[in-house]
Amino acid sequence: MASFIDFPDAFKCGLPMLTAEGAMAAEYAAEMKDIWNQDLCTRRPAFIVQPRSAADVQSILKAYKAAPEPRPPLAVACGRHSARGFVDGALVVDLSRWKNVSVDATAKTVTVEGGAKLGDMDAELSKHGLAVCTGTNPDTGVIGLSIVGGGGFLARLHGLAVDNFVEATVCTAEGELVKCSDSENADLFWGIRGGGGHFGIIVSLTMRAHPLTNLAVVEHPTFCRKAEPQTKEML
C-alpha cells in the first residue's frame, strides 16, 4: 500500500479525518466495524472523512484537488453496503452521517440526501402510502444503488430507479454544485442514470414515488418451516 504520510497536512477541508493510527484511531476502528458487509471490515482505507452537508462535500473535493501529489485514491461510501465504498489505501468520503429524507406527497416525489438508506426512505414514504422502485435491502444506500440502475420490487410496474429520476444535485470534481434534470444540464442528468459516481458525488436525489396500498409479504418455504399452517398454505 502506498504511503501518504504528508497528505493529512496538505488536505485542508476543515473536517475531522479518521485514520487507523494516532488520535482518531479509536473512532476509525469503530467506523470500520459498523459496516453491513462484514467482509469489508478487513479493508484499510488510509483516511475517512464524514461530511454532513453539501458544503462539506464541496470543501472535501476542493481540498483534495488542491493537495499535492501523491494523493490517495478517492472512494465514496453512501450506505456502507458496497465494496466500492471502502477501498484499501483510499480517502473515503463517507456520506452515512448525512441522510435526511423529505417527501412531497402532493407531487408524489421523494428527495434523499447522500447517505440515506432504503430503510430511512421507506419509513418516510410509508406514512404517505408511497414507495419507490429502487432496492430490496433496507441497509443499502439509496443514491449509491439508484445511480447504477436501481432494481427493486416495483421494477416490473414502474421501471428501474433511473427511470424515475426527477432531479439531482451533483458536486463535481472541482467542488461545484450542479443541478441536473431533463431540462437543466440534461447531459449530466443522462450520465448519472446508470453511470454511477463517475461524474461527481451526488449530494441529493429526487425520484418519483408511486402509490402502494395493497402489500403482501411472502417468505420462501426454505425459511418458513416454523410458519403457521395458514401461512404455509399461501406459499
PDB file of C-alpha atoms in Angstrom:
ATOM      1  CA  MET A   1       0.000   0.000   0.000  1.00  0.00           C
ATOM      2  CA  ALA A   2       1.310   3.419  -0.943  1.00  0.00           C
ATOM      3  CA  SER A   3       2.257   5.838   1.815  1.00  0.00           C
ATOM      4  CA  PHE A   4       0.511   9.213   2.010  1.00  0.00           C
ATOM      5  CA  ILE A   5       2.252  10.431   5.125  1.00  0.00           C
ATOM      6  CA  ASP A   6       2.165  14.087   4.063  1.00  0.00           C
ATOM      7  CA  PHE A   7      -1.431  14.080   2.850  1.00  0.00           C
ATOM      8  CA  PRO A   8      -3.140  14.955   6.166  1.00  0.00           C
ATOM      9  CA  ASP A   9      -1.120  18.164   6.470  1.00  0.00           C
ATOM     10  CA  ALA A  10      -1.916  19.168   2.882  1.00  0.00           C
ATOM     11  CA  PHE A  11      -5.607  18.218   2.957  1.00  0.00           C
ATOM     12  CA  LYS A  12      -7.320  21.296   4.401  1.00  0.00           C
ATOM     13  CA  CYS A  13     -11.053  20.545   4.294  1.00  0.00           C
ATOM     14  CA  GLY A  14     -11.928  21.701   7.810  1.00  0.00           C
ATOM     15  CA  LEU A  15     -13.391  18.342   8.879  1.00  0.00           C
ATOM     16  CA  PRO A  16     -12.002  15.639  11.196  1.00  0.00           C
ATOM     17  CA  MET A  17     -10.164  12.897   9.322  1.00  0.00           C
ATOM     18  CA  LEU A  18     -10.150   9.406  10.797  1.00  0.00           C
ATOM     19  CA  THR A  19      -7.029   7.278  10.466  1.00  0.00           C
ATOM     20  CA  ALA A  20      -6.033   3.824  11.692  1.00  0.00           C
ATOM     21  CA  GLU A  21      -3.298   5.308  13.855  1.00  0.00           C
ATOM     22  CA  GLY A  22      -2.996   8.383  16.008  1.00  0.00           C
ATOM     23  CA  ALA A  23      -5.574  10.418  17.907  1.00  0.00           C
ATOM     24  CA  MET A  24      -8.555   9.259  15.821  1.00  0.00           C
ATOM     25  CA  ALA A  25      -7.657   5.556  15.795  1.00  0.00           C
ATOM     26  CA  ALA A  26     -10.482   4.506  18.135  1.00  0.00           C
ATOM     27  CA  GLU A  27     -13.074   6.343  16.044  1.00  0.00           C
ATOM     28  CA  TYR A  28     -11.622   4.813  12.869  1.00  0.00           C
ATOM     29  CA  ALA A  29     -11.865   1.298  14.332  1.00  0.00           C
ATOM     30  CA  ALA A  30     -15.482   1.873  15.408  1.00  0.00           C
ATOM     31  CA  GLU A  31     -16.462   3.080  11.958  1.00  0.00           C
ATOM     32  CA  MET A  32     -14.867   0.082  10.256  1.00  0.00           C
ATOM     33  CA  LYS A  33     -16.896  -2.266  12.470  1.00  0.00           C
ATOM     34  CA  ASP A  34     -20.161  -0.501  11.670  1.00  0.00           C
ATOM     35  CA  ILE A  35     -20.461  -1.837   8.115  1.00  0.00           C
ATOM     36  CA  TRP A  36     -23.217  -4.120   6.831  1.00  0.00           C
ATOM     37  CA  ASN A  37     -20.841  -6.167   4.685  1.00  0.00           C
ATOM     38  CA  GLN A  38     -18.501  -7.649   7.274  1.00  0.00           C
ATOM     39  CA  ASP A  39     -16.079  -8.753   4.559  1.00  0.00           C
ATOM     40  CA  LEU A  40     -15.141  -5.084   4.250  1.00  0.00           C
ATOM     41  CA  CYS A  41     -14.029  -4.830   7.880  1.00  0.00           C
ATOM     42  CA  THR A  42     -10.598  -6.183   6.971  1.00  0.00           C
ATOM     43  CA  ARG A  43     -10.022  -3.396   4.478  1.00  0.00           C
ATOM     44  CA  ARG A  44      -7.902  -0.443   5.474  1.00  0.00           C
ATOM     45  CA  PRO A  45      -8.737   2.901   3.905  1.00  0.00           C
ATOM     46  CA  ALA A  46      -5.994   5.419   4.545  1.00  0.00           C
ATOM     47  CA  PHE A  47      -8.447   8.098   5.725  1.00  0.00           C
ATOM     48  CA  ILE A  48     -12.174   8.507   6.388  1.00  0.00           C
ATOM     49  CA  VAL A  49     -13.919  11.864   6.309  1.00  0.00           C
ATOM     50  CA  GLN A  50     -17.635  12.314   7.053  1.00  0.00           C
ATOM     51  CA  PRO A  51     -19.452  15.291   5.541  1.00  0.00           C
ATOM     52  CA  ARG A  52     -22.845  16.355   6.877  1.00  0.00           C
ATOM     53  CA  SER A  53     -23.838  18.848   4.196  1.00  0.00           C
ATOM     54  CA  ALA A  54     -23.342  19.720   0.552  1.00  0.00           C
ATOM     55  CA  ALA A  55     -20.962  22.481   1.643  1.00  0.00           C
ATOM     56  CA  ASP A  56     -18.838  19.872   3.443  1.00  0.00           C
ATOM     57  CA  VAL A  57     -18.639  17.775   0.271  1.00  0.00           C
ATOM     58  CA  GLN A  58     -17.554  20.853  -1.668  1.00  0.00           C
ATOM     59  CA  SER A  59     -14.803  21.531   0.888  1.00  0.00           C
ATOM     60  CA  ILE A  60     -13.567  17.949   0.677  1.00  0.00           C
ATOM     61  CA  LEU A  61     -13.326  17.870  -3.102  1.00  0.00           C
ATOM     62  CA  LYS A  62     -11.707  21.310  -3.344  1.00  0.00           C
ATOM     63  CA  ALA A  63      -9.153  20.375  -0.671  1.00  0.00           C
ATOM     64  CA  TYR A  64      -8.461  17.061  -2.394  1.00  0.00           C
ATOM     65  CA  LYS A  65      -7.827  18.769  -5.715  1.00  0.00           C
ATOM     66  CA  ALA A  66      -5.594  21.380  -4.077  1.00  0.00           C
ATOM     67  CA  ALA A  67      -3.450  18.838  -2.220  1.00  0.00           C
ATOM     68  CA  PRO A  68      -0.185  17.968  -3.994  1.00  0.00           C
ATOM     69  CA  GLU A  69       0.599  14.524  -5.343  1.00  0.00           C
ATOM     70  CA  PRO A  70       0.828  11.801  -4.237  1.00  0.00           C
ATOM     71  CA  ARG A  71      -2.820  11.688  -3.174  1.00  0.00           C
ATOM     72  CA  PRO A  72      -4.748   8.609  -2.080  1.00  0.00           C
ATOM     73  CA  PRO A  73      -7.432   7.366  -4.450  1.00  0.00           C
ATOM     74  CA  LEU A  74     -10.909   8.722  -3.704  1.00  0.00           C
ATOM     75  CA  ALA A  75     -13.811   6.447  -2.752  1.00  0.00           C
ATOM     76  CA  VAL A  76     -17.381   7.358  -1.807  1.00  0.00           C
ATOM     77  CA  ALA A  77     -19.486   5.400   0.685  1.00  0.00           C
ATOM     78  CA  CYS A  78     -23.202   6.043   0.715  1.00  0.00           C
ATOM     79  CA  GLY A  79     -24.971   3.400   2.803  1.00  0.00           C
ATOM     80  CA  ARG A  80     -21.779   1.459   3.710  1.00  0.00           C
ATOM     81  CA  HIS A  81     -23.123  -1.540   1.819  1.00  0.00           C
ATOM     82  CA  SER A  82     -20.974  -1.782  -1.296  1.00  0.00           C
ATOM     83  CA  ALA A  83     -17.384  -2.931  -1.633  1.00  0.00           C
ATOM     84  CA  ARG A  84     -16.681   0.147  -3.740  1.00  0.00           C
ATOM     85  CA  GLY A  85     -17.180   2.415  -0.740  1.00  0.00           C
ATOM     86  CA  PHE A  86     -14.260   1.164   1.353  1.00  0.00           C
ATOM     87  CA  VAL A  87     -11.040   0.694  -0.604  1.00  0.00           C
ATOM     88  CA  ASP A  88      -7.595  -0.119   0.786  1.00  0.00           C
ATOM     89  CA  GLY A  89      -5.403   2.969   0.915  1.00  0.00           C
ATOM     90  CA  ALA A  90      -8.200   5.348  -0.165  1.00  0.00           C
ATOM     91  CA  LEU A  91      -9.615   8.578   1.152  1.00  0.00           C
ATOM     92  CA  VAL A  92     -13.206   7.519   1.862  1.00  0.00           C
ATOM     93  CA  VAL A  93     -15.856  10.220   1.689  1.00  0.00           C
ATOM     94  CA  ASP A  94     -18.387   8.576   3.999  1.00  0.00           C
ATOM     95  CA  LEU A  95     -21.839  10.111   3.499  1.00  0.00           C
ATOM     96  CA  SER A  96     -23.588   7.839   6.003  1.00  0.00           C
ATOM     97  CA  ARG A  97     -23.981  10.522   8.684  1.00  0.00           C
ATOM     98  CA  TRP A  98     -25.996  12.734   6.334  1.00  0.00           C
ATOM     99  CA  LYS A  99     -29.307  11.087   5.474  1.00  0.00           C
ATOM    100  CA  ASN A 100     -32.356  13.330   5.616  1.00  0.00           C
ATOM    101  CA  VAL A 101     -35.397  12.303   3.604  1.00  0.00           C
ATOM    102  CA  SER A 102     -38.254  14.591   2.518  1.00  0.00           C
ATOM    103  CA  VAL A 103     -41.492  13.508   0.843  1.00  0.00           C
ATOM    104  CA  ASP A 104     -43.763  15.674  -1.301  1.00  0.00           C
ATOM    105  CA  ALA A 105     -46.976  13.679  -1.076  1.00  0.00           C
ATOM    106  CA  THR A 106     -48.809  16.001  -3.468  1.00  0.00           C
ATOM    107  CA  ALA A 107     -46.208  15.746  -6.226  1.00  0.00           C
ATOM    108  CA  LYS A 108     -45.513  12.099  -5.308  1.00  0.00           C
ATOM    109  CA  THR A 109     -41.749  12.607  -5.100  1.00  0.00           C
ATOM    110  CA  VAL A 110     -39.086  11.883  -2.522  1.00  0.00           C
ATOM    111  CA  THR A 111     -35.757  13.665  -2.049  1.00  0.00           C
ATOM    112  CA  VAL A 112     -32.888  11.959  -0.254  1.00  0.00           C
ATOM    113  CA  GLU A 113     -29.518  13.241   0.921  1.00  0.00           C
ATOM    114  CA  GLY A 114     -26.258  11.470   0.161  1.00  0.00           C
ATOM    115  CA  GLY A 115     -26.193   8.906   2.971  1.00  0.00           C
ATOM    116  CA  ALA A 116     -29.881   7.987   3.243  1.00  0.00           C
ATOM    117  CA  LYS A 117     -30.592   4.256   3.251  1.00  0.00           C
ATOM    118  CA  LEU A 118     -33.573   2.467   1.777  1.00  0.00           C
ATOM    119  CA  GLY A 119     -34.899   1.885   5.285  1.00  0.00           C
ATOM    120  CA  ASP A 120     -34.780   5.628   6.051  1.00  0.00           C
ATOM    121  CA  MET A 121     -36.611   6.433   2.825  1.00  0.00           C
ATOM    122  CA  ASP A 122     -39.193   3.656   3.075  1.00  0.00           C
ATOM    123  CA  ALA A 123     -40.107   4.700   6.615  1.00  0.00           C
ATOM    124  CA  GLU A 124     -40.996   8.200   5.415  1.00  0.00           C
ATOM    125  CA  LEU A 125     -42.740   7.077   2.215  1.00  0.00           C
ATOM    126  CA  SER A 126     -44.888   4.544   4.057  1.00  0.00           C
ATOM    127  CA  LYS A 127     -46.504   7.380   6.035  1.00  0.00           C
ATOM    128  CA  HIS A 128     -47.998   8.556   2.742  1.00  0.00           C
ATOM    129  CA  GLY A 129     -48.794   5.184   1.160  1.00  0.00           C
ATOM    130  CA  LEU A 130     -45.957   5.607  -1.338  1.00  0.00           C
ATOM    131  CA  ALA A 131     -42.941   3.585  -2.456  1.00  0.00           C
ATOM    132  CA  VAL A 132     -40.107   3.812  -4.978  1.00  0.00           C
ATOM    133  CA  CYS A 133     -38.615   1.302  -7.377  1.00  0.00           C
ATOM    134  CA  THR A 134     -35.091   1.048  -6.057  1.00  0.00           C
ATOM    135  CA  GLY A 135     -33.719  -1.752  -3.941  1.00  0.00           C
ATOM    136  CA  THR A 136     -34.874  -4.509  -1.601  1.00  0.00           C
ATOM    137  CA  ASN A 137     -32.456  -4.344   1.365  1.00  0.00           C
ATOM    138  CA  PRO A 138     -33.202  -1.529   3.862  1.00  0.00           C
ATOM    139  CA  ASP A 139     -29.497  -1.203   4.729  1.00  0.00           C
ATOM    140  CA  THR A 140     -28.497  -0.206   1.184  1.00  0.00           C
ATOM    141  CA  GLY A 141     -27.720   3.422   0.339  1.00  0.00           C
ATOM    142  CA  VAL A 142     -30.436   4.922  -1.854  1.00  0.00           C
ATOM    143  CA  ILE A 143     -28.257   7.020  -4.135  1.00  0.00           C
ATOM    144  CA  GLY A 144     -25.413   4.538  -4.491  1.00  0.00           C
ATOM    145  CA  LEU A 145     -27.791   1.822  -5.669  1.00  0.00           C
ATOM    146  CA  SER A 146     -30.025   4.068  -7.753  1.00  0.00           C
ATOM    147  CA  ILE A 147     -27.324   5.596  -9.941  1.00  0.00           C
ATOM    148  CA  VAL A 148     -26.239   2.174 -11.208  1.00  0.00           C
ATOM    149  CA  GLY A 149     -29.791   1.212 -12.178  1.00  0.00           C
ATOM    150  CA  GLY A 150     -31.702   0.516  -9.003  1.00  0.00           C
ATOM    151  CA  GLY A 151     -33.887  -2.544  -9.496  1.00  0.00           C
ATOM    152  CA  GLY A 152     -36.471  -3.413  -6.877  1.00  0.00           C
ATOM    153  CA  PHE A 153     -39.859  -4.921  -6.136  1.00  0.00           C
ATOM    154  CA  LEU A 154     -41.766  -2.379  -8.268  1.00  0.00           C
ATOM    155  CA  ALA A 155     -39.496  -2.573 -11.322  1.00  0.00           C
ATOM    156  CA  ARG A 156     -41.984  -4.521 -13.454  1.00  0.00           C
ATOM    157  CA  LEU A 157     -44.640  -1.917 -12.813  1.00  0.00           C
ATOM    158  CA  HIS A 158     -42.643   1.305 -12.899  1.00  0.00           C
ATOM    159  CA  GLY A 159     -39.170   0.515 -14.258  1.00  0.00           C
ATOM    160  CA  LEU A 160     -35.818   0.936 -12.579  1.00  0.00           C
ATOM    161  CA  ALA A 161     -34.855   3.739 -10.229  1.00  0.00           C
ATOM    162  CA  VAL A 162     -33.083   5.548 -13.072  1.00  0.00           C
ATOM    163  CA  ASP A 163     -36.376   5.648 -14.982  1.00  0.00           C
ATOM    164  CA  ASN A 164     -37.880   7.624 -12.114  1.00  0.00           C
ATOM    165  CA  PHE A 165     -35.237  10.297 -11.520  1.00  0.00           C
ATOM    166  CA  VAL A 166     -36.643  13.832 -11.391  1.00  0.00           C
ATOM    167  CA  GLU A 167     -33.642  15.928 -10.346  1.00  0.00           C
ATOM    168  CA  ALA A 168     -30.229  15.595  -8.751  1.00  0.00           C
ATOM    169  CA  THR A 169     -27.564  17.846  -7.288  1.00  0.00           C
ATOM    170  CA  VAL A 170     -24.022  16.774  -8.129  1.00  0.00           C
ATOM    171  CA  CYS A 171     -20.788  18.022  -6.585  1.00  0.00           C
ATOM    172  CA  THR A 172     -18.220  17.908  -9.365  1.00  0.00           C
ATOM    173  CA  ALA A 173     -14.512  17.127  -9.026  1.00  0.00           C
ATOM    174  CA  GLU A 174     -13.897  20.894  -8.947  1.00  0.00           C
ATOM    175  CA  GLY A 175     -16.169  21.212  -5.909  1.00  0.00           C
ATOM    176  CA  GLU A 176     -19.002  22.939  -7.749  1.00  0.00           C
ATOM    177  CA  LEU A 177     -22.649  22.105  -7.053  1.00  0.00           C
ATOM    178  CA  VAL A 178     -24.599  21.459 -10.244  1.00  0.00           C
ATOM    179  CA  LYS A 179     -28.317  20.739 -10.504  1.00  0.00           C
ATOM    180  CA  CYS A 180     -29.437  18.497 -13.319  1.00  0.00           C
ATOM    181  CA  SER A 181     -32.744  17.289 -14.727  1.00  0.00           C
ATOM    182  CA  ASP A 182     -34.364  16.714 -18.104  1.00  0.00           C
ATOM    183  CA  SER A 183     -34.466  20.492 -18.588  1.00  0.00           C
ATOM    184  CA  GLU A 184     -31.222  21.573 -16.872  1.00  0.00           C
ATOM    185  CA  ASN A 185     -27.768  20.128 -17.586  1.00  0.00           C
ATOM    186  CA  ALA A 186     -29.520  17.311 -19.375  1.00  0.00           C
ATOM    187  CA  ASP A 187     -26.269  15.610 -20.467  1.00  0.00           C
ATOM    188  CA  LEU A 188     -25.161  15.234 -16.856  1.00  0.00           C
ATOM    189  CA  PHE A 189     -28.628  14.007 -15.905  1.00  0.00           C
ATOM    190  CA  TRP A 190     -28.391  11.389 -18.654  1.00  0.00           C
ATOM    191  CA  GLY A 191     -24.956  10.321 -17.401  1.00  0.00           C
ATOM    192  CA  ILE A 192     -25.879   9.748 -13.775  1.00  0.00           C
ATOM    193  CA  ARG A 193     -28.771   7.499 -14.767  1.00  0.00           C
ATOM    194  CA  GLY A 194     -26.703   4.338 -14.873  1.00  0.00           C
ATOM    195  CA  GLY A 195     -23.202   5.824 -14.983  1.00  0.00           C
ATOM    196  CA  GLY A 196     -22.611   5.553 -11.253  1.00  0.00           C
ATOM    197  CA  GLY A 197     -20.408   8.050  -9.457  1.00  0.00           C
ATOM    198  CA  HIS A 198     -18.095   8.834 -12.364  1.00  0.00           C
ATOM    199  CA  PHE A 199     -19.497  12.352 -12.769  1.00  0.00           C
ATOM    200  CA  GLY A 200     -19.141  13.570  -9.195  1.00  0.00           C
ATOM    201  CA  ILE A 201     -20.653  12.994  -5.769  1.00  0.00           C
ATOM    202  CA  ILE A 202     -24.437  13.136  -5.840  1.00  0.00           C
ATOM    203  CA  VAL A 203     -25.465  15.024  -2.728  1.00  0.00           C
ATOM    204  CA  SER A 204     -29.227  14.882  -3.253  1.00  0.00           C
ATOM    205  CA  LEU A 205     -31.602  12.973  -5.499  1.00  0.00           C
ATOM    206  CA  THR A 206     -35.309  13.410  -6.187  1.00  0.00           C
ATOM    207  CA  MET A 207     -37.300  10.474  -7.553  1.00  0.00           C
ATOM    208  CA  ARG A 208     -40.908   9.780  -8.435  1.00  0.00           C
ATOM    209  CA  ALA A 209     -42.786   7.718  -5.866  1.00  0.00           C
ATOM    210  CA  HIS A 210     -45.785   5.508  -6.538  1.00  0.00           C
ATOM    211  CA  PRO A 211     -48.908   4.641  -4.539  1.00  0.00           C
ATOM    212  CA  LEU A 212     -48.651   1.338  -2.716  1.00  0.00           C
ATOM    213  CA  THR A 213     -51.855   0.457  -0.912  1.00  0.00           C
ATOM    214  CA  ASN A 214     -52.040  -3.345  -1.125  1.00  0.00           C
ATOM    215  CA  LEU A 215     -48.992  -5.163   0.164  1.00  0.00           C
ATOM    216  CA  ALA A 216     -48.429  -8.880   0.661  1.00  0.00           C
ATOM    217  CA  VAL A 217     -45.237 -10.387   2.055  1.00  0.00           C
ATOM    218  CA  VAL A 218     -44.399 -13.951   1.039  1.00  0.00           C
ATOM    219  CA  GLU A 219     -41.433 -15.787   2.514  1.00  0.00           C
ATOM    220  CA  HIS A 220     -39.512 -18.570   0.826  1.00  0.00           C
ATOM    221  CA  PRO A 221     -40.566 -22.022   2.125  1.00  0.00           C
ATOM    222  CA  THR A 222     -36.957 -22.876   2.987  1.00  0.00           C
ATOM    223  CA  PHE A 223     -37.063 -20.222   5.686  1.00  0.00           C
ATOM    224  CA  CYS A 224     -40.631 -20.861   6.829  1.00  0.00           C
ATOM    225  CA  ARG A 225     -40.512 -24.331   8.360  1.00  0.00           C
ATOM    226  CA  LYS A 226     -41.971 -22.974  11.613  1.00  0.00           C
ATOM    227  CA  ALA A 227     -44.618 -20.823   9.914  1.00  0.00           C
ATOM    228  CA  GLU A 228     -48.267 -21.028  10.870  1.00  0.00           C
ATOM    229  CA  PRO A 229     -50.300 -23.577   8.829  1.00  0.00           C
ATOM    230  CA  GLN A 230     -52.279 -20.852   7.056  1.00  0.00           C
ATOM    231  CA  THR A 231     -49.023 -19.205   6.028  1.00  0.00           C
ATOM    232  CA  LYS A 232     -47.725 -22.433   4.522  1.00  0.00           C
ATOM    233  CA  GLU A 233     -50.946 -22.782   2.548  1.00  0.00           C
ATOM    234  CA  MET A 234     -50.248 -19.416   0.940  1.00  0.00           C
ATOM    235  CA  LEU A 235     -46.741 -20.415  -0.188  1.00  0.00           C
TER     236      LEU A 235
END
